PDB file of C-alpha atoms in Angstrom:
ATOM      1  CA  UNK A 268      -6.394  30.547 -30.679  1.00 82.00           C
ATOM      2  CA  UNK A 269      -6.794  33.372 -28.202  1.00 88.00           C
ATOM      3  CA  UNK A 270      -6.832  32.824 -24.467  1.00 88.00           C
ATOM      4  CA  UNK A 271      -8.122  34.831 -21.532  1.00 89.00           C
ATOM      5  CA  UNK A 272      -7.150  34.418 -17.907  1.00 88.00           C
ATOM      6  CA  UNK A 273      -8.581  35.487 -14.526  1.00 87.00           C
ATOM      7  CA  UNK A 274      -5.558  37.052 -12.718  1.00 83.00           C
ATOM      8  CA  UNK A 275      -5.839  39.001  -9.419  1.00 80.00           C
ATOM      9  CA  UNK A 276      -9.666  38.851  -9.774  1.00 81.00           C
ATOM     10  CA  UNK A 277      -9.508  40.511 -13.244  1.00 84.00           C
ATOM     11  CA  UNK A 278     -10.213  38.935 -16.642  1.00 86.00           C
ATOM     12  CA  UNK A 279      -7.271  39.717 -18.906  1.00 86.00           C
ATOM     13  CA  UNK A 280      -6.517  38.913 -22.549  1.00 82.00           C
ATOM     14  CA  UNK A 281      -6.543  38.012 -25.334  1.00 85.00           C
ATOM     15  CA  UNK A 282      -3.230  36.150 -25.297  1.00 87.00           C
ATOM     16  CA  UNK A 283      -1.519  33.691 -27.557  1.00 86.00           C
ATOM     17  CA  UNK A 284      -0.599  30.443 -25.762  1.00 86.00           C
ATOM     18  CA  UNK A 285       3.016  31.708 -25.323  1.00 83.00           C
ATOM     19  CA  UNK A 286       1.875  34.965 -23.868  1.00 86.00           C
ATOM     20  CA  UNK A 287      -0.663  33.296 -21.567  1.00 84.00           C
ATOM     21  CA  UNK A 288       2.030  31.012 -20.135  1.00 83.00           C
ATOM     22  CA  UNK A 289       4.476  33.891 -19.720  1.00 82.00           C
ATOM     23  CA  UNK A 290       1.982  35.746 -17.507  1.00 82.00           C
ATOM     24  CA  UNK A 291       2.854  33.208 -14.852  1.00 81.00           C
ATOM     25  CA  UNK A 292      -0.461  31.354 -14.676  1.00 84.00           C
ATOM     26  CA  UNK A 293      -0.757  28.410 -12.380  1.00 82.00           C
ATOM     27  CA  UNK A 294      -2.690  25.143 -12.841  1.00 81.00           C
ATOM     28  CA  UNK A 295      -5.433  26.640 -10.588  1.00 84.00           C
ATOM     29  CA  UNK A 296      -5.725  29.860 -12.692  1.00 87.00           C
ATOM     30  CA  UNK A 297      -9.040  30.085 -14.472  1.00 89.00           C
ATOM     31  CA  UNK A 298      -8.862  30.404 -18.285  1.00 88.00           C
ATOM     32  CA  UNK A 299     -11.233  30.705 -21.150  1.00 88.00           C
ATOM     33  CA  UNK A 300     -10.998  30.361 -24.956  1.00 88.00           C
ATOM     34  CA  UNK A 301     -13.440  30.037 -27.826  1.00 87.00           C
ATOM     35  CA  UNK A 302     -15.184  26.657 -27.632  1.00 85.00           C
ATOM     36  CA  UNK A 303     -15.377  26.463 -23.806  1.00 86.00           C
ATOM     37  CA  UNK A 304     -18.834  26.977 -22.302  1.00 85.00           C
ATOM     38  CA  UNK A 305     -17.354  28.513 -19.104  1.00 87.00           C
ATOM     39  CA  UNK A 306     -14.105  29.333 -17.365  1.00 87.00           C
ATOM     40  CA  UNK A 307     -12.054  26.320 -16.316  1.00 88.00           C
ATOM     41  CA  UNK A 308      -8.764  25.846 -14.295  1.00 87.00           C
ATOM     42  CA  UNK A 309      -5.738  25.779 -16.590  1.00 85.00           C
ATOM     43  CA  UNK A 310      -4.984  22.213 -15.362  1.00 85.00           C
ATOM     44  CA  UNK A 311      -8.093  20.985 -17.235  1.00 87.00           C
ATOM     45  CA  UNK A 312      -6.959  22.267 -20.614  1.00 86.00           C
ATOM     46  CA  UNK A 313      -4.502  19.824 -22.219  1.00 84.00           C
ATOM     47  CA  UNK A 314      -3.011  22.419 -24.600  1.00 86.00           C
ATOM     48  CA  UNK A 315      -2.270  24.875 -21.753  1.00 85.00           C
ATOM     49  CA  UNK A 316      -0.836  22.148 -19.606  1.00 82.00           C
ATOM     50  CA  UNK A 317       1.514  21.134 -22.437  1.00 83.00           C
ATOM     51  CA  UNK A 318       2.532  24.767 -22.924  1.00 82.00           C
ATOM     52  CA  UNK A 319       3.255  25.217 -19.197  1.00 81.00           C
ATOM     53  CA  UNK A 320       5.427  22.122 -19.201  1.00 81.00           C
ATOM     54  CA  UNK A 321       7.376  23.214 -22.296  1.00 81.00           C
ATOM     55  CA  UNK A 322       7.853  26.733 -20.808  1.00 79.00           C
ATOM     56  CA  UNK A 323       9.195  25.294 -17.492  1.00 78.00           C
ATOM     57  CA  UNK A 324      11.659  23.145 -19.446  1.00 77.00           C
ATOM     58  CA  UNK A 325      12.933  26.268 -21.267  1.00 77.00           C
ATOM     59  CA  UNK A 326      11.129  25.826 -24.564  1.00 79.00           C
ATOM     60  CA  UNK A 327       8.531  27.923 -26.399  1.00 76.00           C
ATOM     61  CA  UNK A 328       5.046  26.816 -25.247  1.00 77.00           C
ATOM     62  CA  UNK A 329       3.619  26.715 -28.757  1.00 76.00           C
ATOM     63  CA  UNK A 330       6.439  25.418 -31.026  1.00 74.00           C
ATOM     64  CA  UNK A 331       8.749  23.622 -28.515  1.00 73.00           C
ATOM     65  CA  UNK A 332      11.776  25.564 -29.817  1.00 75.00           C
ATOM     66  CA  UNK A 333      14.297  27.085 -27.293  1.00 75.00           C
ATOM     67  CA  UNK A 334      12.939  30.345 -25.702  1.00 66.00           C
ATOM     68  CA  UNK A 335      14.102  33.636 -27.177  1.00 54.00           C
ATOM     69  CA  UNK A 336      13.343  36.818 -25.202  1.00 48.00           C
ATOM     70  CA  UNK A 337      10.553  38.892 -26.751  1.00 45.00           C
ATOM     71  CA  UNK A 338       9.815  42.450 -25.965  1.00 43.00           C
ATOM     72  CA  UNK A 339       6.270  43.951 -25.954  1.00 44.00           C
ATOM     73  CA  UNK A 340       7.088  45.732 -29.243  1.00 43.00           C
ATOM     74  CA  UNK A 341       8.158  42.435 -30.779  1.00 42.00           C
ATOM     75  CA  UNK A 342       4.930  40.770 -29.674  1.00 44.00           C
ATOM     76  CA  UNK A 343       2.921  43.658 -31.158  1.00 44.00           C
ATOM     77  CA  UNK A 344       4.942  43.300 -34.339  1.00 43.00           C
ATOM     78  CA  UNK A 345       3.733  39.784 -34.680  1.00 43.00           C
ATOM     79  CA  UNK A 346       0.348  41.180 -35.590  1.00 44.00           C
ATOM     80  CA  UNK A 347      -1.319  41.185 -32.214  1.00 43.00           C
ATOM     81  CA  UNK A 348      -3.757  44.073 -31.631  1.00 42.00           C
ATOM     82  CA  UNK A 349      -4.189  45.751 -28.266  1.00 40.00           C
ATOM     83  CA  UNK A 350      -7.931  45.799 -28.057  1.00 42.00           C
ATOM     84  CA  UNK A 351      -9.987  46.866 -25.045  1.00 39.00           C
ATOM     85  CA  UNK A 352     -12.652  44.224 -24.359  1.00 38.00           C
ATOM     86  CA  UNK A 353     -15.417  46.119 -22.640  1.00 37.00           C
ATOM     87  CA  UNK A 354     -17.915  43.491 -21.488  1.00 38.00           C
ATOM     88  CA  UNK A 355     -17.567  41.184 -18.515  1.00 42.00           C
ATOM     89  CA  UNK A 356     -19.007  38.066 -20.164  1.00 43.00           C
ATOM     90  CA  UNK A 357     -17.133  34.832 -20.661  1.00 43.00           C
ATOM     91  CA  UNK A 358     -16.942  35.466 -24.346  1.00 44.00           C
ATOM     92  CA  UNK A 359     -15.474  38.940 -23.947  1.00 43.00           C
ATOM     93  CA  UNK A 360     -13.852  39.545 -20.571  1.00 44.00           C
ATOM     94  CA  UNK A 361     -13.246  43.080 -19.564  1.00 41.00           C
ATOM     95  CA  UNK A 362      -9.556  44.122 -19.682  1.00 42.00           C
ATOM     96  CA  UNK A 363      -6.944  46.137 -21.420  1.00 40.00           C
ATOM     97  CA  UNK A 364      -4.272  43.818 -22.639  1.00 42.00           C
ATOM     98  CA  UNK A 365      -0.823  44.143 -21.008  1.00 43.00           C
ATOM     99  CA  UNK A 366       2.475  42.483 -21.827  1.00 40.00           C
ATOM    100  CA  UNK A 367       4.773  41.209 -19.068  1.00 45.00           C
ATOM    101  CA  UNK A 368       8.424  41.904 -19.264  1.00 42.00           C
ATOM    102  CA  UNK A 369      10.397  38.817 -20.328  1.00 45.00           C
ATOM    103  CA  UNK A 370      11.829  36.931 -17.336  1.00 48.00           C
ATOM    104  CA  UNK A 371      14.724  35.438 -19.215  1.00 52.00           C
ATOM    105  CA  UNK A 372      17.705  37.845 -19.429  1.00 60.00           C
ATOM    106  CA  UNK A 373      20.327  35.185 -20.082  1.00 70.00           C
ATOM    107  CA  UNK A 374      23.056  35.981 -22.668  1.00 78.00           C
ATOM    108  CA  UNK A 375      23.284  32.821 -24.726  1.00 79.00           C
ATOM    109  CA  UNK A 376      26.428  34.046 -26.567  1.00 84.00           C
ATOM    110  CA  UNK A 377      28.604  33.465 -23.458  1.00 89.00           C
ATOM    111  CA  UNK A 378      29.269  30.115 -21.755  1.00 90.00           C
ATOM    112  CA  UNK A 379      27.127  29.296 -18.718  1.00 90.00           C
ATOM    113  CA  UNK A 380      28.928  30.274 -15.540  1.00 87.00           C
ATOM    114  CA  UNK A 381      29.283  28.266 -12.318  1.00 86.00           C
ATOM    115  CA  UNK A 382      29.317  24.830 -13.891  1.00 91.00           C
ATOM    116  CA  UNK A 383      31.946  22.611 -12.264  1.00 91.00           C
ATOM    117  CA  UNK A 384      32.219  18.866 -12.633  1.00 91.00           C
ATOM    118  CA  UNK A 385      34.578  18.942  -9.556  1.00 92.00           C
ATOM    119  CA  UNK A 386      31.852  20.576  -7.432  1.00 90.00           C
ATOM    120  CA  UNK A 387      29.319  17.971  -8.652  1.00 90.00           C
ATOM    121  CA  UNK A 388      31.703  15.186  -7.553  1.00 92.00           C
ATOM    122  CA  UNK A 389      32.228  16.775  -4.143  1.00 90.00           C
ATOM    123  CA  UNK A 390      28.496  17.081  -3.473  1.00 88.00           C
ATOM    124  CA  UNK A 391      28.103  13.496  -4.694  1.00 90.00           C
ATOM    125  CA  UNK A 392      30.694  12.247  -2.261  1.00 91.00           C
ATOM    126  CA  UNK A 393      29.955  14.403   0.705  1.00 88.00           C
ATOM    127  CA  UNK A 394      26.239  15.111   0.532  1.00 87.00           C
ATOM    128  CA  UNK A 395      23.753  12.981  -1.426  1.00 85.00           C
ATOM    129  CA  UNK A 396      24.982  10.584  -4.164  1.00 89.00           C
ATOM    130  CA  UNK A 397      21.789  10.107  -6.088  1.00 89.00           C
ATOM    131  CA  UNK A 398      21.185  13.707  -7.002  1.00 91.00           C
ATOM    132  CA  UNK A 399      24.957  14.294  -7.095  1.00 90.00           C
ATOM    133  CA  UNK A 400      25.254  11.851 -10.009  1.00 93.00           C
ATOM    134  CA  UNK A 401      22.553  13.732 -11.804  1.00 93.00           C
ATOM    135  CA  UNK A 402      24.510  16.984 -11.225  1.00 93.00           C
ATOM    136  CA  UNK A 403      27.677  15.362 -12.681  1.00 94.00           C
ATOM    137  CA  UNK A 404      25.788  14.292 -15.742  1.00 95.00           C
ATOM    138  CA  UNK A 405      24.356  17.709 -16.450  1.00 94.00           C
ATOM    139  CA  UNK A 406      27.654  19.507 -15.748  1.00 94.00           C
ATOM    140  CA  UNK A 407      29.407  17.311 -18.236  1.00 95.00           C
ATOM    141  CA  UNK A 408      26.652  17.616 -20.774  1.00 95.00           C
ATOM    142  CA  UNK A 409      26.484  21.394 -20.424  1.00 93.00           C
ATOM    143  CA  UNK A 410      30.229  21.699 -21.083  1.00 93.00           C
ATOM    144  CA  UNK A 411      30.089  19.237 -24.024  1.00 94.00           C
ATOM    145  CA  UNK A 412      27.103  21.001 -25.633  1.00 93.00           C
ATOM    146  CA  UNK A 413      28.796  24.385 -25.363  1.00 92.00           C
ATOM    147  CA  UNK A 414      31.929  22.873 -26.950  1.00 92.00           C
ATOM    148  CA  UNK A 415      29.803  21.546 -29.807  1.00 92.00           C
ATOM    149  CA  UNK A 416      28.424  25.033 -30.321  1.00 91.00           C
ATOM    150  CA  UNK A 417      31.882  26.368 -30.986  1.00 91.00           C
ATOM    151  CA  UNK A 418      32.640  23.996 -33.778  1.00 90.00           C
ATOM    152  CA  UNK A 419      33.381  25.433 -37.164  1.00 89.00           C
ATOM    153  CA  UNK A 420      30.988  24.863 -40.059  1.00 88.00           C
ATOM    154  CA  UNK A 421      27.702  24.651 -38.190  1.00 88.00           C
ATOM    155  CA  UNK A 422      24.815  26.991 -39.039  1.00 88.00           C
ATOM    156  CA  UNK A 423      23.635  29.727 -36.690  1.00 87.00           C
ATOM    157  CA  UNK A 424      20.340  27.940 -35.851  1.00 88.00           C
ATOM    158  CA  UNK A 425      22.130  24.771 -34.708  1.00 89.00           C
ATOM    159  CA  UNK A 426      24.674  26.909 -32.822  1.00 89.00           C
ATOM    160  CA  UNK A 427      21.808  28.720 -31.083  1.00 88.00           C
ATOM    161  CA  UNK A 428      20.127  25.458 -30.125  1.00 90.00           C
ATOM    162  CA  UNK A 429      23.429  24.046 -28.684  1.00 91.00           C
ATOM    163  CA  UNK A 430      23.933  27.162 -26.673  1.00 91.00           C
ATOM    164  CA  UNK A 431      20.406  27.238 -25.206  1.00 90.00           C
ATOM    165  CA  UNK A 432      20.650  23.517 -24.367  1.00 92.00           C
ATOM    166  CA  UNK A 433      23.988  24.179 -22.681  1.00 92.00           C
ATOM    167  CA  UNK A 434      22.463  26.899 -20.544  1.00 91.00           C
ATOM    168  CA  UNK A 435      19.438  24.754 -19.710  1.00 91.00           C
ATOM    169  CA  UNK A 436      21.770  21.891 -18.601  1.00 93.00           C
ATOM    170  CA  UNK A 437      23.654  24.408 -16.430  1.00 92.00           C
ATOM    171  CA  UNK A 438      20.429  25.451 -14.736  1.00 91.00           C
ATOM    172  CA  UNK A 439      19.566  21.800 -13.991  1.00 93.00           C
ATOM    173  CA  UNK A 440      23.128  21.229 -12.728  1.00 93.00           C
ATOM    174  CA  UNK A 441      22.820  24.170 -10.298  1.00 92.00           C
ATOM    175  CA  UNK A 442      19.465  22.955  -9.081  1.00 93.00           C
ATOM    176  CA  UNK A 443      20.851  19.432  -8.476  1.00 93.00           C
ATOM    177  CA  UNK A 444      23.878  20.702  -6.597  1.00 92.00           C
ATOM    178  CA  UNK A 445      21.533  22.752  -4.309  1.00 91.00           C
ATOM    179  CA  UNK A 446      19.251  19.762  -3.767  1.00 93.00           C
ATOM    180  CA  UNK A 447      22.244  17.456  -3.036  1.00 91.00           C
ATOM    181  CA  UNK A 448      23.593  19.959  -0.533  1.00 90.00           C
ATOM    182  CA  UNK A 449      20.354  20.416   1.368  1.00 90.00           C
ATOM    183  CA  UNK A 450      19.585  16.671   1.338  1.00 91.00           C
ATOM    184  CA  UNK A 451      23.106  16.167   2.734  1.00 88.00           C
ATOM    185  CA  UNK A 452      22.300  18.625   5.571  1.00 88.00           C
ATOM    186  CA  UNK A 453      19.064  16.793   6.354  1.00 90.00           C
ATOM    187  CA  UNK A 454      20.911  13.455   6.497  1.00 86.00           C
ATOM    188  CA  UNK A 455      23.535  14.923   8.839  1.00 85.00           C
ATOM    189  CA  UNK A 456      20.806  16.346  11.038  1.00 85.00           C
ATOM    190  CA  UNK A 457      19.017  13.070  11.217  1.00 86.00           C
ATOM    191  CA  UNK A 458      22.226  11.246  11.988  1.00 84.00           C
ATOM    192  CA  UNK A 459      23.042  13.629  14.859  1.00 82.00           C
ATOM    193  CA  UNK A 460      19.534  13.527  16.226  1.00 83.00           C
ATOM    194  CA  UNK A 461      19.582   9.701  16.427  1.00 81.00           C
ATOM    195  CA  UNK A 462      23.090   9.657  17.897  1.00 78.00           C
ATOM    196  CA  UNK A 463      22.408  12.101  20.706  1.00 74.00           C
ATOM    197  CA  UNK A 464      18.857  11.128  21.646  1.00 64.00           C
TER     198      UNK A 464
END
C-alpha cells in the first residue's frame, strides 16, 4: 500500500510504510492512502501506529526485523518509481517524492560503546534505584547478547540480529542511566528545599 503525508503544509508521497515512518511523521501528522475517504491523523490508522512503534523500538515498520540503513538508491532499487503527482486532490496529492537520509549510522560490527554495569550500579545506589535496576539489566543483556554474537558456528543472519539487539539494549541502558541521574538530582533538590524551608 502507498501512503501520502501532509508535511510542512505540503502533500508528499507516495511512500511505503517504512518510508512514511522514516520521514519523521508524528501521531498528529495527516496521512492518506487508498481506501480512506479523506485525510486522517496518523494516530487513527492502526497500521501506521504499529509501524511507528516498531520503528521507535529499532525495528523495520513493515516486517518487524532489525533496521538496516537504506540509501535513496537502495530504495529506488526496490522498484519504487519517483513520480510527480500533479493534482492537489486527496487521491493524488501534489508533490515530487523525496527520500530522507537514514538517521541510523550505527556500525553494528563493533561492540556498543559506553555500556558499564558498574556505572549502572553507581546510579542505582546514588541516584534512583528503580530506573537504575533497569539500567543494570540492559547493560548486562547488551554485553551478553554481544558475546553470543561472537560464538562460532552461528549463521550471519543470527549474528546480525544479536548485534542489533545488543546495540538496542545499549541505547536503552544509556537512556535509563540518564533518567536515573536526573531523577536523583530532582530528589536531592526536593530534599534540600524541604530541609532549608
